PDB file of C-alpha atoms and ligand atoms in Angstrom:
ATOM      1  CA  MET A   1     115.468  -6.988 130.614  1.00  0.00           C
ATOM      2  CA  THR A   2     111.944  -8.060 129.892  1.00  0.00           C
ATOM      3  CA  THR A   3     109.699  -5.084 130.037  1.00  0.00           C
ATOM      4  CA  ALA A   4     106.479  -5.643 128.477  1.00  0.00           C
ATOM      5  CA  THR A   5     103.784  -7.057 130.676  1.00  0.00           C
ATOM      6  CA  ASN A   6     102.319  -9.721 128.610  1.00  0.00           C
ATOM      7  CA  VAL A   7     105.692 -11.362 127.758  1.00  0.00           C
ATOM      8  CA  ALA A   8     106.963 -13.861 130.444  1.00  0.00           C
ATOM      9  CA  VAL A   9     109.743 -13.007 132.647  1.00  0.00           C
ATOM     10  CA  ASN A  10     112.763 -15.304 132.332  1.00  0.00           C
ATOM     11  CA  VAL A  11     113.769 -16.315 135.668  1.00  0.00           C
ATOM     12  CA  ALA A  12     116.955 -18.219 136.907  1.00  0.00           C
ATOM     13  CA  ILE A  13     117.100 -20.157 140.038  1.00  0.00           C
ATOM     14  CA  THR A  14     120.357 -20.531 141.911  1.00  0.00           C
ATOM     15  CA  GLY A  15     120.937 -22.892 144.823  1.00  0.00           C
ATOM     16  CA  ALA A  16     118.297 -24.848 142.623  1.00  0.00           C
ATOM     17  CA  ALA A  17     119.085 -28.353 144.453  1.00  0.00           C
ATOM     18  CA  GLY A  18     118.717 -26.833 147.940  1.00  0.00           C
ATOM     19  CA  ARG A  19     115.481 -26.803 150.097  1.00  0.00           C
ATOM     20  CA  MET A  20     114.294 -23.423 148.740  1.00  0.00           C
ATOM     21  CA  GLY A  21     115.787 -23.824 145.267  1.00  0.00           C
ATOM     22  CA  ARG A  22     113.789 -27.190 144.586  1.00  0.00           C
ATOM     23  CA  THR A  23     110.656 -25.494 145.865  1.00  0.00           C
ATOM     24  CA  LEU A  24     111.285 -22.393 143.680  1.00  0.00           C
ATOM     25  CA  VAL A  25     111.881 -24.628 140.503  1.00  0.00           C
ATOM     26  CA  GLU A  26     108.742 -26.570 140.921  1.00  0.00           C
ATOM     27  CA  LEU A  27     106.638 -23.488 141.612  1.00  0.00           C
ATOM     28  CA  ALA A  28     108.345 -21.416 139.001  1.00  0.00           C
ATOM     29  CA  SER A  29     107.572 -24.044 136.492  1.00  0.00           C
ATOM     30  CA  ARG A  30     103.814 -23.524 136.827  1.00  0.00           C
ATOM     31  CA  THR A  31     103.674 -19.875 137.462  1.00  0.00           C
ATOM     32  CA  PRO A  32     101.843 -17.918 134.776  1.00  0.00           C
ATOM     33  CA  GLY A  33     103.988 -15.097 133.574  1.00  0.00           C
ATOM     34  CA  LEU A  34     107.197 -16.733 134.381  1.00  0.00           C
ATOM     35  CA  ALA A  35     109.651 -18.809 132.461  1.00  0.00           C
ATOM     36  CA  LEU A  36     112.121 -21.060 134.175  1.00  0.00           C
ATOM     37  CA  SER A  37     115.256 -20.105 131.933  1.00  0.00           C
ATOM     38  CA  ALA A  38     118.062 -21.433 133.771  1.00  0.00           C
ATOM     39  CA  ALA A  39     118.861 -23.346 137.135  1.00  0.00           C
ATOM     40  CA  PHE A  40     122.302 -22.957 138.928  1.00  0.00           C
ATOM     41  CA  GLU A  41     124.109 -24.805 141.479  1.00  0.00           C
ATOM     42  CA  ARG A  42     127.707 -24.909 143.145  1.00  0.00           C
ATOM     43  CA  PRO A  43     130.263 -26.126 140.608  1.00  0.00           C
ATOM     44  CA  ASP A  44     130.969 -29.492 142.384  1.00  0.00           C
ATOM     45  CA  ALA A  45     127.308 -30.146 143.272  1.00  0.00           C
ATOM     46  CA  PRO A  46     126.293 -33.874 142.264  1.00  0.00           C
ATOM     47  CA  GLN A  47     123.232 -32.616 140.652  1.00  0.00           C
ATOM     48  CA  ILE A  48     125.126 -30.458 137.888  1.00  0.00           C
ATOM     49  CA  GLY A  49     123.655 -31.582 134.508  1.00  0.00           C
ATOM     50  CA  LEU A  50     120.443 -33.073 135.608  1.00  0.00           C
ATOM     51  CA  ASP A  51     117.246 -31.847 134.672  1.00  0.00           C
ATOM     52  CA  ALA A  52     115.974 -29.439 137.423  1.00  0.00           C
ATOM     53  CA  GLY A  53     112.604 -30.727 137.284  1.00  0.00           C
ATOM     54  CA  LEU A  54     113.672 -34.092 138.044  1.00  0.00           C
ATOM     55  CA  LEU A  55     114.797 -33.149 141.437  1.00  0.00           C
ATOM     56  CA  THR A  56     111.365 -31.501 142.433  1.00  0.00           C
ATOM     57  CA  GLY A  57     108.803 -34.157 141.128  1.00  0.00           C
ATOM     58  CA  ALA A  58     107.622 -31.628 138.580  1.00  0.00           C
ATOM     59  CA  GLY A  59     109.053 -33.927 135.697  1.00  0.00           C
ATOM     60  CA  ALA A  60     111.503 -33.051 133.145  1.00  0.00           C
ATOM     61  CA  LEU A  61     111.709 -29.373 132.233  1.00  0.00           C
ATOM     62  CA  GLY A  62     114.409 -29.100 129.717  1.00  0.00           C
ATOM     63  CA  VAL A  63     116.280 -26.795 132.184  1.00  0.00           C
ATOM     64  CA  SER A  64     119.505 -28.631 133.268  1.00  0.00           C
ATOM     65  CA  LEU A  65     121.571 -27.481 136.412  1.00  0.00           C
ATOM     66  CA  ILE A  66     124.489 -25.615 135.593  1.00  0.00           C
ATOM     67  CA  SER A  67     127.597 -24.264 137.468  1.00  0.00           C
ATOM     68  CA  GLY A  68     126.460 -20.774 139.397  1.00  0.00           C
ATOM     69  CA  GLU A  69     130.499 -19.550 139.160  1.00  0.00           C
ATOM     70  CA  ASP A  70     129.662 -18.042 135.684  1.00  0.00           C
ATOM     71  CA  LEU A  71     125.973 -16.770 135.208  1.00  0.00           C
ATOM     72  CA  SER A  72     126.571 -15.542 131.734  1.00  0.00           C
ATOM     73  CA  LYS A  73     126.191 -19.257 130.819  1.00  0.00           C
ATOM     74  CA  GLY A  74     122.367 -18.934 131.540  1.00  0.00           C
ATOM     75  CA  THR A  75     119.696 -16.723 130.087  1.00  0.00           C
ATOM     76  CA  PHE A  76     117.509 -14.793 132.521  1.00  0.00           C
ATOM     77  CA  ASP A  77     116.134 -11.455 133.327  1.00  0.00           C
ATOM     78  CA  VAL A  78     115.818 -12.080 137.152  1.00  0.00           C
ATOM     79  CA  LEU A  79     118.067 -14.244 139.132  1.00  0.00           C
ATOM     80  CA  VAL A  80     116.268 -15.705 142.235  1.00  0.00           C
ATOM     81  CA  ASP A  81     119.058 -16.336 145.067  1.00  0.00           C
ATOM     82  CA  PHE A  82     118.444 -18.513 148.118  1.00  0.00           C
ATOM     83  CA  THR A  83     121.898 -19.808 148.883  1.00  0.00           C
ATOM     84  CA  ALA A  84     124.565 -18.527 151.308  1.00  0.00           C
ATOM     85  CA  PRO A  85     125.815 -15.170 151.990  1.00  0.00           C
ATOM     86  CA  VAL A  86     129.269 -15.222 150.186  1.00  0.00           C
ATOM     87  CA  VAL A  87     127.597 -16.705 147.140  1.00  0.00           C
ATOM     88  CA  SER A  88     124.739 -14.202 147.166  1.00  0.00           C
ATOM     89  CA  MET A  89     127.286 -11.242 147.389  1.00  0.00           C
ATOM     90  CA  ALA A  90     129.192 -12.622 144.517  1.00  0.00           C
ATOM     91  CA  ASN A  91     126.254 -13.103 142.590  1.00  0.00           C
ATOM     92  CA  VAL A  92     125.066  -9.491 142.896  1.00  0.00           C
ATOM     93  CA  ALA A  93     128.593  -8.338 141.327  1.00  0.00           C
ATOM     94  CA  GLN A  94     127.891 -10.828 138.544  1.00  0.00           C
ATOM     95  CA  CYS A  95     124.436  -9.452 137.970  1.00  0.00           C
ATOM     96  CA  ARG A  96     125.577  -6.137 138.101  1.00  0.00           C
ATOM     97  CA  ALA A  97     128.084  -6.797 135.426  1.00  0.00           C
ATOM     98  CA  LEU A  98     125.456  -8.671 133.265  1.00  0.00           C
ATOM     99  CA  GLN A  99     122.862  -5.947 134.049  1.00  0.00           C
ATOM    100  CA  ARG A 100     120.427  -8.299 135.285  1.00  0.00           C
ATOM    101  CA  ALA A 101     117.912  -8.138 138.304  1.00  0.00           C
ATOM    102  CA  ILE A 102     118.230 -10.098 141.318  1.00  0.00           C
ATOM    103  CA  VAL A 103     115.891 -11.174 144.096  1.00  0.00           C
ATOM    104  CA  ILE A 104     117.895 -12.350 147.301  1.00  0.00           C
ATOM    105  CA  GLY A 105     116.160 -14.358 150.029  1.00  0.00           C
ATOM    106  CA  THR A 106     119.767 -15.429 151.718  1.00  0.00           C
ATOM    107  CA  THR A 107     120.160 -14.606 155.431  1.00  0.00           C
ATOM    108  CA  GLY A 108     122.935 -14.560 157.713  1.00  0.00           C
ATOM    109  CA  VAL A 109     126.209 -12.714 158.713  1.00  0.00           C
ATOM    110  CA  GLY A 110     127.852 -11.634 155.359  1.00  0.00           C
ATOM    111  CA  MET A 111     124.971 -10.115 153.685  1.00  0.00           C
ATOM    112  CA  ASP A 112     126.343  -6.453 153.377  1.00  0.00           C
ATOM    113  CA  ARG A 113     123.675  -3.804 152.943  1.00  0.00           C
ATOM    114  CA  ALA A 114     126.178  -1.249 152.021  1.00  0.00           C
ATOM    115  CA  ARG A 115     127.387  -3.283 149.054  1.00  0.00           C
ATOM    116  CA  LEU A 116     123.796  -4.116 148.079  1.00  0.00           C
ATOM    117  CA  GLU A 117     123.052  -0.282 148.183  1.00  0.00           C
ATOM    118  CA  GLU A 118     125.933   0.500 146.077  1.00  0.00           C
ATOM    119  CA  ALA A 119     125.153  -2.402 143.265  1.00  0.00           C
ATOM    120  CA  ALA A 120     121.463  -1.119 143.121  1.00  0.00           C
ATOM    121  CA  ARG A 121     122.784   1.960 141.703  1.00  0.00           C
ATOM    122  CA  ASP A 122     122.904   0.015 138.492  1.00  0.00           C
ATOM    123  CA  ILE A 123     120.364  -2.876 138.844  1.00  0.00           C
ATOM    124  CA  PRO A 124     117.333  -3.631 140.589  1.00  0.00           C
ATOM    125  CA  ILE A 125     117.749  -5.707 143.731  1.00  0.00           C
ATOM    126  CA  VAL A 126     115.083  -7.090 146.305  1.00  0.00           C
ATOM    127  CA  TRP A 127     116.680  -8.421 149.280  1.00  0.00           C
ATOM    128  CA  ALA A 128     114.229  -9.572 151.954  1.00  0.00           C
ATOM    129  CA  PRO A 129     114.894 -11.905 154.932  1.00  0.00           C
ATOM    130  CA  ASN A 130     111.359 -13.394 154.550  1.00  0.00           C
ATOM    131  CA  MET A 131     109.413 -13.363 151.385  1.00  0.00           C
ATOM    132  CA  SER A 132     106.049 -14.455 152.963  1.00  0.00           C
ATOM    133  CA  VAL A 133     103.102 -12.098 152.580  1.00  0.00           C
ATOM    134  CA  GLY A 134     101.848 -13.083 156.047  1.00  0.00           C
ATOM    135  CA  VAL A 135     105.473 -12.052 157.767  1.00  0.00           C
ATOM    136  CA  ASN A 136     105.453  -8.744 156.010  1.00  0.00           C
ATOM    137  CA  LEU A 137     101.949  -8.065 157.185  1.00  0.00           C
ATOM    138  CA  CYS A 138     103.228  -8.992 160.640  1.00  0.00           C
ATOM    139  CA  PHE A 139     105.961  -6.291 160.217  1.00  0.00           C
ATOM    140  CA  LYS A 140     103.080  -3.488 159.806  1.00  0.00           C
ATOM    141  CA  LEU A 141     101.143  -5.023 162.824  1.00  0.00           C
ATOM    142  CA  LEU A 142     104.449  -4.884 164.934  1.00  0.00           C
ATOM    143  CA  GLU A 143     104.927  -1.368 164.058  1.00  0.00           C
ATOM    144  CA  LEU A 144     101.485  -0.310 165.232  1.00  0.00           C
ATOM    145  CA  ALA A 145     101.437  -2.588 168.352  1.00  0.00           C
ATOM    146  CA  ALA A 146     104.942  -1.010 169.466  1.00  0.00           C
ATOM    147  CA  HIS A 147     103.498   2.339 168.806  1.00  0.00           C
ATOM    148  CA  VAL A 148     100.439   1.702 170.992  1.00  0.00           C
ATOM    149  CA  LEU A 149     101.932  -0.379 173.938  1.00  0.00           C
ATOM    150  CA  GLY A 150     105.171   1.747 173.861  1.00  0.00           C
ATOM    151  CA  ASP A 151     107.804   1.611 176.576  1.00  0.00           C
ATOM    152  CA  GLU A 152     105.202   0.019 179.141  1.00  0.00           C
ATOM    153  CA  VAL A 153     105.751  -3.495 177.859  1.00  0.00           C
ATOM    154  CA  ASP A 154     108.483  -6.076 177.824  1.00  0.00           C
ATOM    155  CA  VAL A 155     109.380  -7.232 174.118  1.00  0.00           C
ATOM    156  CA  GLU A 156     110.598 -10.663 173.370  1.00  0.00           C
ATOM    157  CA  ILE A 157     110.941 -12.508 169.931  1.00  0.00           C
ATOM    158  CA  ILE A 158     110.917 -16.263 169.919  1.00  0.00           C
ATOM    159  CA  GLU A 159     111.545 -18.153 166.862  1.00  0.00           C
ATOM    160  CA  ALA A 160     111.783 -21.586 165.816  1.00  0.00           C
ATOM    161  CA  HIS A 161     113.448 -23.533 162.700  1.00  0.00           C
ATOM    162  CA  HIS A 162     114.375 -26.831 161.333  1.00  0.00           C
ATOM    163  CA  ARG A 163     117.482 -28.363 162.662  1.00  0.00           C
ATOM    164  CA  HIS A 164     119.441 -27.425 159.449  1.00  0.00           C
ATOM    165  CA  LYS A 165     119.448 -23.872 159.683  1.00  0.00           C
ATOM    166  CA  VAL A 166     122.669 -22.383 159.916  1.00  0.00           C
ATOM    167  CA  ASP A 167     122.262 -18.895 161.334  1.00  0.00           C
ATOM    168  CA  ALA A 168     120.687 -17.699 164.465  1.00  0.00           C
ATOM    169  CA  PRO A 169     118.492 -15.500 165.360  1.00  0.00           C
ATOM    170  CA  SER A 170     116.687 -15.922 162.099  1.00  0.00           C
ATOM    171  CA  GLY A 171     116.856 -13.079 159.611  1.00  0.00           C
ATOM    172  CA  THR A 172     113.205 -12.586 160.222  1.00  0.00           C
ATOM    173  CA  ALA A 173     113.609 -12.374 163.814  1.00  0.00           C
ATOM    174  CA  LEU A 174     116.155  -9.760 163.450  1.00  0.00           C
ATOM    175  CA  ARG A 175     114.026  -7.700 161.239  1.00  0.00           C
ATOM    176  CA  MET A 176     111.156  -7.963 163.697  1.00  0.00           C
ATOM    177  CA  GLY A 177     113.363  -6.632 166.251  1.00  0.00           C
ATOM    178  CA  GLU A 178     114.700  -3.795 164.026  1.00  0.00           C
ATOM    179  CA  VAL A 179     110.850  -2.696 163.280  1.00  0.00           C
ATOM    180  CA  VAL A 180     109.933  -2.842 166.975  1.00  0.00           C
ATOM    181  CA  ALA A 181     113.109  -0.971 167.877  1.00  0.00           C
ATOM    182  CA  LYS A 182     112.805   1.712 165.446  1.00  0.00           C
ATOM    183  CA  ALA A 183     109.127   2.302 166.497  1.00  0.00           C
ATOM    184  CA  LEU A 184     110.248   2.618 169.970  1.00  0.00           C
ATOM    185  CA  ASP A 185     112.964   5.049 168.963  1.00  0.00           C
ATOM    186  CA  ARG A 186     115.559   2.332 170.266  1.00  0.00           C
ATOM    187  CA  ASP A 187     118.805   1.060 168.446  1.00  0.00           C
ATOM    188  CA  LEU A 188     118.509  -2.890 168.205  1.00  0.00           C
ATOM    189  CA  ALA A 189     122.406  -2.993 168.298  1.00  0.00           C
ATOM    190  CA  GLN A 190     122.121  -1.383 171.800  1.00  0.00           C
ATOM    191  CA  CYS A 191     119.118  -2.953 173.199  1.00  0.00           C
ATOM    192  CA  ALA A 192     119.026  -6.818 171.855  1.00  0.00           C
ATOM    193  CA  VAL A 193     119.686  -9.432 174.476  1.00  0.00           C
ATOM    194  CA  TYR A 194     120.525 -12.871 172.497  1.00  0.00           C
ATOM    195  CA  GLY A 195     120.439 -15.323 175.157  1.00  0.00           C
ATOM    196  CA  ARG A 196     120.229 -15.726 178.889  1.00  0.00           C
ATOM    197  CA  GLU A 197     121.877 -18.005 181.465  1.00  0.00           C
ATOM    198  CA  GLY A 198     122.675 -17.908 185.062  1.00  0.00           C
ATOM    199  CA  GLN A 199     122.423 -15.147 187.468  1.00  0.00           C
ATOM    200  CA  THR A 200     120.980 -12.387 184.737  1.00  0.00           C
ATOM    201  CA  GLY A 201     119.477 -10.140 187.215  1.00  0.00           C
ATOM    202  CA  ALA A 202     116.187  -8.460 186.653  1.00  0.00           C
ATOM    203  CA  ARG A 203     115.101  -7.623 183.187  1.00  0.00           C
ATOM    204  CA  ASP A 204     115.767  -4.108 181.849  1.00  0.00           C
ATOM    205  CA  ARG A 205     112.608  -2.941 180.376  1.00  0.00           C
ATOM    206  CA  LYS A 206     114.265  -1.198 177.396  1.00  0.00           C
ATOM    207  CA  THR A 207     115.899  -4.382 176.190  1.00  0.00           C
ATOM    208  CA  ILE A 208     114.393  -6.477 173.333  1.00  0.00           C
ATOM    209  CA  GLY A 209     115.020 -10.315 174.152  1.00  0.00           C
ATOM    210  CA  PHE A 210     115.499 -13.022 171.581  1.00  0.00           C
ATOM    211  CA  ALA A 211     115.016 -16.890 172.039  1.00  0.00           C
ATOM    212  CA  THR A 212     115.963 -19.489 169.489  1.00  0.00           C
ATOM    213  CA  ILE A 213     114.675 -23.016 169.020  1.00  0.00           C
ATOM    214  CA  ARG A 214     116.235 -25.192 166.569  1.00  0.00           C
ATOM    215  CA  ALA A 215     114.291 -28.755 166.016  1.00  0.00           C
ATOM    216  CA  GLY A 216     113.232 -31.227 163.564  1.00  0.00           C
ATOM    217  CA  GLU A 217     111.790 -29.893 160.356  1.00  0.00           C
ATOM    218  CA  ILE A 218     110.114 -26.861 161.583  1.00  0.00           C
ATOM    219  CA  VAL A 219     109.383 -24.609 158.517  1.00  0.00           C
ATOM    220  CA  GLY A 220     109.636 -21.046 160.524  1.00  0.00           C
ATOM    221  CA  ASP A 221     107.729 -19.772 163.339  1.00  0.00           C
ATOM    222  CA  HIS A 222     107.975 -16.648 164.811  1.00  0.00           C
ATOM    223  CA  THR A 223     106.494 -14.832 167.784  1.00  0.00           C
ATOM    224  CA  VAL A 224     106.897 -11.357 169.018  1.00  0.00           C
ATOM    225  CA  LEU A 225     105.448 -11.175 172.823  1.00  0.00           C
ATOM    226  CA  PHE A 226     104.654  -7.709 174.221  1.00  0.00           C
ATOM    227  CA  ALA A 227     104.042  -8.387 177.920  1.00  0.00           C
ATOM    228  CA  GLY A 228     102.660  -5.601 180.169  1.00  0.00           C
ATOM    229  CA  ALA A 229     100.865  -5.217 183.482  1.00  0.00           C
ATOM    230  CA  GLY A 230      97.830  -7.661 183.643  1.00  0.00           C
ATOM    231  CA  GLU A 231      98.046  -8.520 179.719  1.00  0.00           C
ATOM    232  CA  ARG A 232      99.980  -9.741 176.892  1.00  0.00           C
ATOM    233  CA  VAL A 233      99.604  -9.199 173.177  1.00  0.00           C
ATOM    234  CA  GLU A 234     101.395 -11.770 170.880  1.00  0.00           C
ATOM    235  CA  ILE A 235     101.954 -11.602 167.310  1.00  0.00           C
ATOM    236  CA  THR A 236     102.636 -14.990 165.570  1.00  0.00           C
ATOM    237  CA  HIS A 237     103.367 -15.967 162.147  1.00  0.00           C
ATOM    238  CA  ARG A 238     103.894 -19.802 161.176  1.00  0.00           C
ATOM    239  CA  ALA A 239     105.135 -20.808 158.022  1.00  0.00           C
ATOM    240  CA  GLU A 240     103.689 -24.330 157.120  1.00  0.00           C
ATOM    241  CA  LYS A 241     105.272 -24.741 153.667  1.00  0.00           C
ATOM    242  CA  ARG A 242     108.418 -23.435 152.045  1.00  0.00           C
ATOM    243  CA  ALA A 243     106.114 -22.572 149.115  1.00  0.00           C
ATOM    244  CA  THR A 244     105.002 -19.643 150.955  1.00  0.00           C
ATOM    245  CA  PHE A 245     108.535 -18.127 150.567  1.00  0.00           C
ATOM    246  CA  ALA A 246     108.919 -19.199 147.216  1.00  0.00           C
ATOM    247  CA  SER A 247     105.772 -17.601 145.925  1.00  0.00           C
ATOM    248  CA  GLY A 248     106.683 -14.444 147.503  1.00  0.00           C
ATOM    249  CA  ALA A 249     110.173 -14.645 146.016  1.00  0.00           C
ATOM    250  CA  LEU A 250     108.724 -15.370 142.422  1.00  0.00           C
ATOM    251  CA  ARG A 251     106.073 -12.302 143.041  1.00  0.00           C
ATOM    252  CA  ALA A 252     109.004 -10.236 143.637  1.00  0.00           C
ATOM    253  CA  ALA A 253     110.928 -11.339 140.641  1.00  0.00           C
ATOM    254  CA  GLN A 254     107.918 -10.552 138.316  1.00  0.00           C
ATOM    255  CA  TRP A 255     107.465  -7.172 140.095  1.00  0.00           C
ATOM    256  CA  LEU A 256     111.479  -6.474 139.956  1.00  0.00           C
ATOM    257  CA  ALA A 257     111.519  -7.239 136.132  1.00  0.00           C
ATOM    258  CA  GLN A 258     109.569  -3.802 135.853  1.00  0.00           C
ATOM    259  CA  GLN A 259     111.548  -1.653 138.146  1.00  0.00           C
ATOM    260  CA  PRO A 260     114.233   0.766 137.649  1.00  0.00           C
ATOM    261  CA  PRO A 261     117.563   0.227 139.716  1.00  0.00           C
ATOM    262  CA  GLY A 262     117.024   0.490 143.457  1.00  0.00           C
ATOM    263  CA  LEU A 263     117.258  -1.691 146.445  1.00  0.00           C
ATOM    264  CA  TYR A 264     113.893  -2.901 147.461  1.00  0.00           C
ATOM    265  CA  ASP A 265     112.265  -5.262 149.967  1.00  0.00           C
ATOM    266  CA  MET A 266     108.797  -7.058 150.189  1.00  0.00           C
ATOM    267  CA  GLN A 267     107.374  -4.173 151.658  1.00  0.00           C
ATOM    268  CA  ASP A 268     107.903  -2.562 148.331  1.00  0.00           C
ATOM    269  CA  VAL A 269     106.994  -5.573 146.415  1.00  0.00           C
ATOM    270  CA  LEU A 270     103.666  -5.739 148.237  1.00  0.00           C
ATOM    271  CA  GLY A 271     102.795  -2.050 148.387  1.00  0.00           C
ATOM    272  CA  LEU A 272     102.967  -1.972 152.366  1.00  0.00           C
ATOM    273  CA  ARG A 273     105.536   0.893 152.407  1.00  0.00           C
ATOM    274  CA  ALA A 274     104.013   3.929 154.163  1.00  0.00           C
TER     275      ALA A 274
HETATM  276  P1  NAD B 301     119.982 -25.058 151.504  1.00  0.00           P
HETATM  277  O1  NAD B 301     121.426 -25.350 152.171  1.00  0.00           O
HETATM  278  O2  NAD B 301     118.999 -26.316 151.202  1.00  0.00           O
HETATM  279  O3  NAD B 301     120.255 -24.692 149.824  1.00  0.00           O
HETATM  280  C1  NAD B 301     121.190 -23.868 149.445  1.00  0.00           C
HETATM  281  C2  NAD B 301     121.690 -24.265 148.143  1.00  0.00           C
HETATM  282  O4  NAD B 301     122.938 -23.365 147.598  1.00  0.00           O
HETATM  283  C3  NAD B 301     122.564 -25.599 148.238  1.00  0.00           C
HETATM  284  O5  NAD B 301     122.014 -26.521 147.448  1.00  0.00           O
HETATM  285  C4  NAD B 301     123.999 -25.378 147.794  1.00  0.00           C
HETATM  286  O6  NAD B 301     124.516 -26.528 147.160  1.00  0.00           O
HETATM  287  C5  NAD B 301     123.510 -24.175 146.834  1.00  0.00           C
HETATM  288  N1  NAD B 301     124.852 -23.426 146.518  1.00  0.00           N
HETATM  289  C6  NAD B 301     125.957 -23.319 147.403  1.00  0.00           C
HETATM  290  N2  NAD B 301     127.087 -22.579 146.737  1.00  0.00           N
HETATM  291  C7  NAD B 301     126.595 -22.342 145.725  1.00  0.00           C
HETATM  292  C8  NAD B 301     126.964 -21.683 144.474  1.00  0.00           C
HETATM  293  N3  NAD B 301     128.340 -21.005 144.386  1.00  0.00           N
HETATM  294  N4  NAD B 301     126.002 -21.556 143.438  1.00  0.00           N
HETATM  295  C9  NAD B 301     125.030 -22.091 143.268  1.00  0.00           C
HETATM  296  N5  NAD B 301     124.307 -22.858 144.464  1.00  0.00           N
HETATM  297  C10 NAD B 301     125.123 -22.817 145.278  1.00  0.00           C
HETATM  298  O7  NAD B 301     119.546 -23.979 152.402  1.00  0.00           O
HETATM  299  P2  NAD B 301     117.925 -23.316 152.107  1.00  0.00           P
HETATM  300  O8  NAD B 301     117.441 -23.745 153.315  1.00  0.00           O
HETATM  301  O9  NAD B 301     117.306 -23.317 150.817  1.00  0.00           O
HETATM  302  O10 NAD B 301     118.175 -21.731 152.413  1.00  0.00           O
HETATM  303  C11 NAD B 301     119.045 -21.118 151.628  1.00  0.00           C
HETATM  304  C12 NAD B 301     119.016 -19.403 152.189  1.00  0.00           C
HETATM  305  O11 NAD B 301     117.808 -18.916 152.147  1.00  0.00           O
HETATM  306  C13 NAD B 301     119.525 -19.401 154.068  1.00  0.00           C
HETATM  307  O12 NAD B 301     120.150 -18.220 153.909  1.00  0.00           O
HETATM  308  C14 NAD B 301     118.143 -19.145 154.474  1.00  0.00           C
HETATM  309  O13 NAD B 301     118.135 -18.730 155.650  1.00  0.00           O
HETATM  310  C15 NAD B 301     117.353 -18.375 153.408  1.00  0.00           C
HETATM  311  N6  NAD B 301     115.806 -18.489 153.366  1.00  0.00           N
HETATM  312  C16 NAD B 301     115.283 -17.318 153.098  1.00  0.00           C
HETATM  313  C17 NAD B 301     113.828 -17.258 153.437  1.00  0.00           C
HETATM  314  C18 NAD B 301     113.138 -16.050 152.933  1.00  0.00           C
HETATM  315  O14 NAD B 301     111.935 -16.014 152.596  1.00  0.00           O
HETATM  316  N7  NAD B 301     113.955 -15.004 152.537  1.00  0.00           N
HETATM  317  C19 NAD B 301     113.066 -18.413 153.611  1.00  0.00           C
HETATM  318  C20 NAD B 301     113.769 -19.685 153.597  1.00  0.00           C
HETATM  319  C21 NAD B 301     115.265 -19.627 153.773  1.00  0.00           C
END
């Protein structure tokens, strides 16, 4: 692994032809301190063999897309993975065998925290459902709001994403729910309500509700609503470009190259951990 601070960190992007992957390739190719050293895609992707830069408008970068089935075919210090849960979990095992660090942005059912913790005994891992600096600041603001407003308010989490998103609620909305539940001394698994329809009865104050919108090309909106008697507090984050997640992920990659084995998230990368 690269250790000297003045040496570029070799970063590989997997899922390089995807929405996040293309953004990451483009940004990595012009981020000081980083060198894009490999780009992976699924073995049957039509883009295999193409120069990764040509998918992004960055121009040829001299890095061709190769199959992500065998990561040892590429050179890298840190793998950045925004793919799908089954792929990311397999990549963790490969990175562990290769003794490489991995930054994972993938969300959804199948991401297994216990397995990540186990692998993190041997390699540094960042896993965060949202890499944006603003969202991670919101996690801190939510903690404060929940502590101050307590059980006197109803908490609802509303999220909106583009029509292609395959999981719901978003990993970020769930993490927001966990942060609020923890601050209120509740267990999200017990108090979450993921949808309402028909004769629902009156709202139970101790629940945390989720509402999901899927439409068009929305990059990612999240609002946590604290509604009390006579007033409402709303904490909202709106991502306008995927570059916000990509720059957070690359910041995490640079940070991770200097860390010992362990499972980290963006609160660690940004120094927000209390
Ligand atoms: P996408 O479908 O556009 O891209 C995924 C890419 O992975 C595709 O190009 C696919 O071909 C590729 N892939 C599939 N199997 C592969 C394999 N075996 N090896 C290499 N590549 C493989 O999806 P997306 O919108 O880019 O999102 C990807 C993931 O990132 C989702 O889980 C999404 O929720 C998450 N996400 C996280 C953040 C964050 O900040 N953490 C932000 C945006 C998206």
